[in-house]
Amino acid sequence: MAQSSTVVQGDAQDIVDCDLAHEIEFLAVKAAANGTRRANQMLAPLGLKVRHYAVLSLACSSISPSQRMLADFLDLDPSQVVALVDELESRGLVRRVVDKKDRRTKVIRGTSRGEELCEKAAALTREAEEISLGPLSEAQREALRQILRSLVFGASEA
Amino acid sequence: MAQSSTVVQGDAQDIVDCDLAHEIEFLAVKAAANGTRRANQMLAPLGLKVRHYAVLSLACSSISPSQRMLADFLDLDPSQVVALVDELESRGLVRRVVDKKDRRTKVIRGTSRGEELCEKAAALTREAEEISLGPLSEAQREALRQILRSLVFGASEA
DNA sequence: TTCAACTGTTGTCGATTTCAATCATTACGA
DNA sequence: TCGTAATGATTGAAATCGACAACAGTTGAA
């Protein structure tokens, strides 16, 4: 794309060619921020944010995560997990179950209402992802998913 | 008592197989957070965070960004840009230059000291990226960069 | 001229992050 | 065994970041 003789003062057109706009770190932050913003406003009608959905999703999965596991996996401070679980529990979406093998740890389980809401939230999240990933082909999305997984979790194969 | 062959208590081994760990949105946030954290502690000796580096980098580029452009491009509130530029200006790294064509806008330009520090910061950022992207091959990194660029700059709407 | 729109700036309020301290429980070593 | 360290959850406070409204100065257009 030859810009030729356009004498336009630095517009948003050529800012995407600067060094910064080629750094993966910068691009990842921007993409993640866009996706989170979109997902948040998509989940708003359910009174949830992506954070709540993350906890709810794990609570409703076959995994029985302790709050410590949630903090580690979601990169949250334990106190933040307390607040999140408090909120979800007060809405009757999850409950704390003390582990019989270690009475210090509390396992978070989704209730039936929690699972019901989780499914709706998952649908909305998929919809948000569908919009956010609009300009990407299906092959690109799968490649992105795989690269991100090996980046986040280390070596992983399909 | 343990009921028959109940599934093994969820460890960190199988949490990476849950639905959430396959959502691109979730993975992107995690990857971006990891990268930002690493870059921040890499830039710490220079008294900079990635935010400051982003502004400094753009100020030192051939683009002469106004604060408005910085806010738009970096997804920041204009008031946040004021604070960032204030800090960098007080350290003699950038300066505000009023645009003669439009005296409302102030163009941010890096000083010689700013450019000097920006080069060091760029080197450290590349080093941080090198570490963060460790498990990825060169081809994967290039693919990731390309996909992220088309995702971020490909189609913009509000 | 007059008014609307825009840029930078300040201030504020709520959310989020981070850290230290505490209680209950478990694990380990003398 | 006892005593001490370590861990999980919880609370609370401090620091930081985010979004938002209001304002002054400037520009552009009717």
Coordinates of C-alpha atoms (C1' of nucleotides) in Angstrom, one line a residue:
Chain A
M1 CA 0.0 0.0 0.0
A2 CA 1.8 3.0 -1.3
Q3 CA 1.1 6.1 0.7
S4 CA 2.7 8.2 -2.0
S5 CA 2.4 11.9 -1.6
T6 CA -0.3 12.2 1.0
V7 CA 1.0 15.0 3.2
V8 CA -1.5 14.2 6.0
Q9 CA -0.1 14.9 9.4
G10 CA 0.3 11.7 11.5
D11 CA -3.1 10.2 11.4
A12 CA -4.5 7.0 12.7
Q13 CA -3.6 5.6 9.3
D14 CA 0.1 5.3 9.8
I15 CA 0.3 4.8 13.5
V16 CA -0.4 1.1 13.0
D17 CA 3.0 0.9 11.2
C18 CA 5.1 2.1 14.2
D19 CA 7.3 -0.3 16.1
L20 CA 4.9 -0.6 19.0
A21 CA 2.1 -1.8 16.8
H22 CA 4.2 -4.8 15.9
E23 CA 5.0 -6.0 19.4
I24 CA 3.1 -9.1 20.3
E25 CA 2.8 -8.0 23.9
F26 CA 1.1 -4.8 22.9
L27 CA -1.2 -6.5 20.4
A28 CA -2.1 -9.2 22.9
V29 CA -3.1 -6.6 25.5
K30 CA -5.2 -4.7 23.1
A31 CA -6.9 -7.8 21.7
A32 CA -7.6 -9.1 25.2
A33 CA -8.9 -5.7 26.4
N34 CA -11.3 -5.5 23.4
G35 CA -12.5 -9.1 24.0
T36 CA -13.0 -8.5 27.7
R37 CA -14.9 -5.3 27.2
R38 CA -17.2 -6.9 24.7
A39 CA -17.8 -10.0 26.8
N40 CA -18.5 -7.8 29.9
Q41 CA -21.2 -5.8 28.1
M42 CA -22.6 -9.1 26.7
L43 CA -22.8 -10.6 30.2
A44 CA -24.2 -7.5 31.8
P45 CA -27.8 -8.5 31.4
L46 CA -27.1 -11.5 33.6
G47 CA -25.5 -9.4 36.2
L48 CA -22.1 -11.1 35.6
K49 CA -18.7 -10.0 34.6
V50 CA -16.1 -12.3 32.9
R51 CA -14.6 -12.8 36.3
H52 CA -17.7 -14.2 37.8
Y53 CA -18.3 -16.3 34.7
A54 CA -14.8 -17.8 35.0
V55 CA -15.4 -18.8 38.6
L56 CA -18.9 -20.0 37.9
S57 CA -17.8 -22.0 34.9
L58 CA -15.1 -23.8 36.9
A59 CA -17.5 -24.4 39.8
C60 CA -20.0 -26.0 37.4
S61 CA -17.4 -28.2 35.7
S62 CA -16.4 -31.7 36.6
I63 CA -13.4 -30.2 38.4
S64 CA -14.2 -29.4 42.0
P65 CA -11.9 -26.4 42.5
S66 CA -10.9 -25.1 45.8
Q67 CA -10.6 -21.3 46.2
R68 CA -6.8 -21.7 46.2
M69 CA -7.0 -23.4 42.8
L70 CA -9.2 -20.7 41.5
A71 CA -6.8 -18.0 42.7
D72 CA -3.8 -19.8 41.1
F73 CA -5.6 -20.6 37.8
L74 CA -7.3 -17.2 37.4
D75 CA -4.3 -15.2 38.5
L76 CA -6.3 -13.6 41.3
D77 CA -5.4 -12.8 44.9
P78 CA -7.1 -15.2 47.4
S79 CA -9.0 -12.3 48.9
Q80 CA -10.5 -11.5 45.5
V81 CA -11.7 -15.1 45.2
V82 CA -13.4 -14.7 48.5
A83 CA -15.3 -11.7 47.3
L84 CA -16.3 -13.4 44.0
V85 CA -17.5 -16.5 45.7
D86 CA -19.3 -14.5 48.4
E87 CA -21.2 -12.7 45.7
L88 CA -22.0 -15.8 43.7
E89 CA -23.0 -17.7 46.9
S90 CA -25.3 -14.9 48.0
R91 CA -27.1 -15.2 44.7
G92 CA -27.5 -18.9 45.2
L93 CA -25.3 -19.8 42.2
V94 CA -22.5 -21.7 44.0
R95 CA -21.9 -23.1 47.5
R96 CA -18.9 -23.7 49.6
V97 CA -18.3 -27.3 50.6
V98 CA -15.6 -28.1 53.1
D99 CA -13.3 -30.8 51.9
K100 CA -13.5 -33.8 54.2
K101 CA -9.9 -34.7 53.5
D102 CA -8.6 -31.3 54.4
R103 CA -11.0 -29.2 56.4
R104 CA -9.1 -26.0 55.6
T105 CA -10.0 -26.1 51.9
K106 CA -13.4 -25.2 50.7
V107 CA -14.6 -26.7 47.4
I108 CA -16.8 -24.5 45.2
R109 CA -19.7 -26.3 43.5
G110 CA -22.3 -24.8 41.3
T111 CA -25.9 -25.2 42.2
S112 CA -28.7 -26.1 39.8
R113 CA -29.5 -22.4 39.4
G114 CA -25.8 -21.8 38.9
E115 CA -25.5 -24.4 36.2
E116 CA -28.6 -22.9 34.5
L117 CA -27.1 -19.4 34.5
C118 CA -23.7 -20.7 33.5
E119 CA -25.1 -22.2 30.3
K120 CA -26.7 -18.9 29.4
A121 CA -23.4 -17.1 30.2
A122 CA -21.5 -19.6 28.1
A123 CA -23.8 -19.0 25.1
L124 CA -23.4 -15.2 25.5
T125 CA -19.6 -15.6 25.8
R126 CA -19.5 -17.7 22.6
E127 CA -21.5 -15.0 20.9
A128 CA -19.1 -12.3 22.2
E129 CA -16.2 -14.3 21.0
E130 CA -17.9 -14.8 17.6
I131 CA -18.1 -11.0 17.3
S132 CA -14.6 -10.2 18.6
L133 CA -13.1 -12.8 16.3
G134 CA -15.1 -11.5 13.3
P135 CA -12.2 -10.7 11.0
L136 CA -10.6 -14.1 11.6
S137 CA -11.1 -17.2 9.5
E138 CA -11.9 -20.5 11.2
A139 CA -8.4 -21.7 10.5
Q140 CA -6.9 -18.6 12.0
R141 CA -9.1 -19.0 15.1
E142 CA -7.9 -22.6 15.6
A143 CA -4.3 -21.6 15.1
L144 CA -4.7 -18.8 17.5
R145 CA -6.2 -21.0 20.1
Q146 CA -3.5 -23.6 19.8
I147 CA -0.7 -21.1 19.9
L148 CA -2.2 -19.4 22.9
R149 CA -2.6 -22.7 24.7
S150 CA 1.0 -23.7 24.2
L151 CA 2.0 -20.2 25.2
V152 CA 0.0 -20.2 28.4
F153 CA 0.2 -23.9 29.5
G154 CA 3.5 -24.8 27.9
A155 CA 4.0 -27.6 25.4
S156 CA 0.7 -29.0 24.3
E157 CA -0.4 -31.0 21.3
A158 CA -3.7 -31.5 19.6
Chain B
M1 CA -17.2 -43.3 52.3
A2 CA -15.9 -43.0 48.8
Q3 CA -18.7 -43.8 46.4
S4 CA -17.5 -46.4 43.9
S5 CA -15.0 -45.1 41.5
T6 CA -15.6 -41.4 41.9
V7 CA -13.4 -39.2 39.7
V8 CA -10.1 -38.2 41.0
Q9 CA -10.2 -34.8 42.8
G10 CA -9.4 -32.1 40.3
D11 CA -5.7 -31.3 40.2
A12 CA -3.9 -28.7 38.3
Q13 CA -3.3 -31.4 35.7
D14 CA -6.7 -31.6 34.3
I15 CA -7.9 -28.1 34.9
V16 CA -6.3 -27.2 31.6
D17 CA -8.8 -29.4 29.8
C18 CA -11.9 -27.6 31.0
D19 CA -14.1 -25.6 28.7
L20 CA -12.8 -22.3 30.0
A21 CA -9.2 -23.2 29.2
H22 CA -10.1 -23.5 25.6
E23 CA -11.8 -20.1 25.2
I24 CA -9.6 -17.8 23.2
E25 CA -10.7 -14.8 25.2
F26 CA -9.6 -16.4 28.5
L27 CA -6.3 -17.5 27.0
A28 CA -5.6 -14.1 25.5
V29 CA -6.2 -12.4 28.8
K30 CA -3.9 -14.8 30.6
A31 CA -1.2 -14.5 28.0
A32 CA -1.4 -10.8 28.0
A33 CA -1.3 -10.6 31.8
N34 CA 1.8 -12.8 31.9
G35 CA 3.5 -10.7 29.3
T36 CA 2.7 -7.5 31.0
R37 CA 3.8 -8.7 34.4
R38 CA 7.1 -9.8 33.0
A39 CA 7.6 -6.7 31.0
N40 CA 6.8 -4.5 34.0
Q41 CA 9.4 -6.1 36.2
M42 CA 11.9 -6.0 33.4
L43 CA 11.3 -2.2 33.0
A44 CA 11.3 -1.6 36.7
P45 CA 15.0 -0.7 36.9
L46 CA 14.3 2.1 34.5
G47 CA 11.4 3.4 36.6
L48 CA 9.0 2.7 33.8
K49 CA 5.9 0.6 33.3
V50 CA 4.6 -0.7 30.0
R51 CA 2.3 2.3 29.9
H52 CA 5.1 4.8 30.1
Y53 CA 7.0 2.9 27.6
A54 CA 4.1 2.8 25.2
V55 CA 3.8 6.6 25.4
L56 CA 7.5 7.2 25.3
S57 CA 7.9 4.9 22.3
L58 CA 5.2 6.7 20.3
A59 CA 6.6 10.1 21.4
C60 CA 10.0 9.1 20.1
S61 CA 8.8 7.7 16.8
S62 CA 8.4 9.6 13.5
I63 CA 4.7 10.1 14.4
S64 CA 4.1 13.2 16.4
P65 CA 1.1 12.0 18.4
S66 CA -1.3 14.3 20.2
Q67 CA -2.6 13.3 23.6
R68 CA -5.9 12.6 21.9
M69 CA -4.2 10.2 19.5
L70 CA -2.4 8.5 22.4
A71 CA -5.7 8.0 24.3
D72 CA -7.4 6.5 21.3
F73 CA -4.6 4.3 20.3
L74 CA -3.7 3.0 23.7
D75 CA -7.3 2.7 24.9
L76 CA -6.8 5.1 27.7
D77 CA -8.9 7.8 29.2
P78 CA -7.6 11.3 28.2
S79 CA -7.1 12.1 31.9
Q80 CA -4.8 9.0 32.2
V81 CA -2.7 10.3 29.3
V82 CA -2.4 13.7 31.1
A83 CA -1.0 11.9 34.1
L84 CA 1.4 9.8 32.1
V85 CA 2.7 12.7 30.1
D86 CA 3.0 14.8 33.3
E87 CA 5.2 12.1 34.8
L88 CA 7.4 11.7 31.7
E89 CA 7.7 15.4 31.2
S90 CA 8.7 16.0 34.8
R91 CA 11.5 13.5 34.2
G92 CA 12.6 15.4 31.1
L93 CA 11.8 12.5 28.8
V94 CA 9.2 14.2 26.7
R95 CA 7.8 17.6 26.2
R96 CA 4.5 19.1 25.1
V97 CA 4.5 21.2 22.0
V98 CA 1.4 23.1 21.0
D99 CA 0.4 22.5 17.4
K100 CA 0.6 25.7 15.5
K101 CA -2.2 24.6 13.2
D102 CA -4.5 23.9 16.1
R103 CA -3.5 25.4 19.4
R104 CA -5.8 23.1 21.3
T105 CA -3.8 20.0 20.6
K106 CA -0.4 19.4 22.2
V107 CA 2.0 17.2 20.4
I108 CA 4.2 14.9 22.5
R109 CA 7.8 14.7 21.4
G110 CA 10.6 12.7 23.0
T111 CA 13.7 14.6 24.2
S112 CA 17.2 13.3 23.6
R113 CA 17.2 11.9 27.0
G114 CA 13.8 10.4 26.3
E115 CA 15.1 8.7 23.1
E116 CA 18.1 7.4 25.0
L117 CA 15.9 5.8 27.6
C118 CA 13.4 4.6 25.0
E119 CA 16.1 2.5 23.3
K120 CA 17.1 0.9 26.6
A121 CA 13.4 0.2 27.3
A122 CA 12.9 -1.2 23.9
A123 CA 15.8 -3.6 24.4
L124 CA 14.4 -4.7 27.7
T125 CA 11.0 -5.2 26.2
R126 CA 12.4 -7.3 23.5
E127 CA 14.2 -9.4 26.1
A128 CA 11.0 -9.8 28.1
E129 CA 9.1 -10.8 25.0
E130 CA 11.9 -13.3 24.2
I131 CA 11.3 -14.9 27.6
S132 CA 7.5 -14.8 27.5
L133 CA 7.4 -16.3 24.1
G134 CA 9.9 -18.9 25.0
P135 CA 7.8 -22.0 24.2
L136 CA 6.9 -20.7 20.8
S137 CA 8.8 -21.4 17.6
E138 CA 9.8 -18.5 15.3
A139 CA 7.1 -19.5 12.9
Q140 CA 4.5 -19.6 15.6
R141 CA 5.5 -16.1 16.8
E142 CA 5.2 -14.7 13.3
A143 CA 1.8 -16.3 12.9
L144 CA 0.7 -15.0 16.2
R145 CA 1.8 -11.5 15.4
Q146 CA 0.0 -11.6 12.0
I147 CA -3.2 -13.0 13.5
L148 CA -3.2 -10.5 16.3
R149 CA -2.6 -7.6 13.9
S150 CA -5.5 -8.5 11.7
L151 CA -7.6 -9.1 14.8
V152 CA -6.8 -5.7 16.3
F153 CA -6.4 -3.5 13.2
G154 CA -8.4 -5.6 10.7
A155 CA -11.9 -4.4 11.2
S156 CA -12.7 -1.6 13.6
E157 CA -16.2 -0.7 14.6
A158 CA -17.8 0.6 17.7
Chain C
dT1 C1' -21.3 36.9 16.0
dT2 C1' -23.0 32.9 18.1
dC3 C1' -23.1 28.3 19.0
dA4 C1' -21.6 23.5 18.7
dA5 C1' -17.7 20.5 18.9
dC6 C1' -13.1 19.4 20.3
dT7 C1' -8.5 19.2 23.2
dG8 C1' -6.5 19.1 27.4
dT9 C1' -7.1 19.4 32.3
dT10 C1' -8.8 18.7 37.0
dG11 C1' -11.4 16.3 40.4
dT12 C1' -14.1 12.6 41.9
dC13 C1' -16.1 8.1 42.8
dG14 C1' -16.1 3.2 42.4
dA15 C1' -13.7 -0.9 41.2
dT16 C1' -9.5 -3.4 41.3
dT17 C1' -5.0 -4.7 43.0
dT18 C1' -1.8 -5.5 46.5
dC19 C1' -0.3 -6.5 51.0
dA20 C1' -0.2 -7.6 56.0
dA21 C1' -2.4 -9.9 59.7
dT22 C1' -5.5 -13.5 61.7
dC23 C1' -7.9 -18.1 62.6
dA24 C1' -8.4 -22.8 61.8
dT25 C1' -6.3 -26.8 60.1
dT26 C1' -2.7 -29.8 58.6
dA27 C1' 2.3 -31.3 58.0
dC28 C1' 6.7 -31.9 59.7
dG29 C1' 10.6 -32.4 62.9
dA30 C1' 12.6 -32.9 67.6
Chain D
dT1 C1' 3.9 -37.1 71.7
dC2 C1' 4.6 -31.9 71.5
dG3 C1' 5.8 -27.8 69.2
dT4 C1' 6.6 -25.3 65.2
dA5 C1' 6.1 -24.3 60.5
dA6 C1' 3.2 -24.2 56.5
dT7 C1' -1.3 -23.9 54.2
dG8 C1' -6.3 -22.3 53.0
dA9 C1' -9.6 -19.0 53.8
dT10 C1' -10.8 -14.6 55.6
dT11 C1' -10.6 -9.7 56.8
dG12 C1' -9.1 -5.1 56.4
dA13 C1' -6.5 -1.3 54.8
dA14 C1' -3.6 1.1 51.5
dA15 C1' -2.5 2.0 46.8
dT16 C1' -3.5 2.0 42.2
dC17 C1' -6.5 2.2 38.1
dG18 C1' -11.0 3.1 35.6
dA19 C1' -14.6 5.6 34.1
dC20 C1' -17.1 9.9 34.3
dA21 C1' -18.5 14.7 34.8
dA22 C1' -17.3 19.5 34.6
dC23 C1' -14.4 23.2 33.0
dA24 C1' -11.3 26.6 30.1
dG25 C1' -9.3 27.5 25.8
dT26 C1' -9.7 26.9 20.8
dT27 C1' -11.6 25.9 16.4
dG28 C1' -15.1 25.5 12.9
dA29 C1' -19.5 26.4 10.9
dA30 C1' -24.1 28.6 10.4

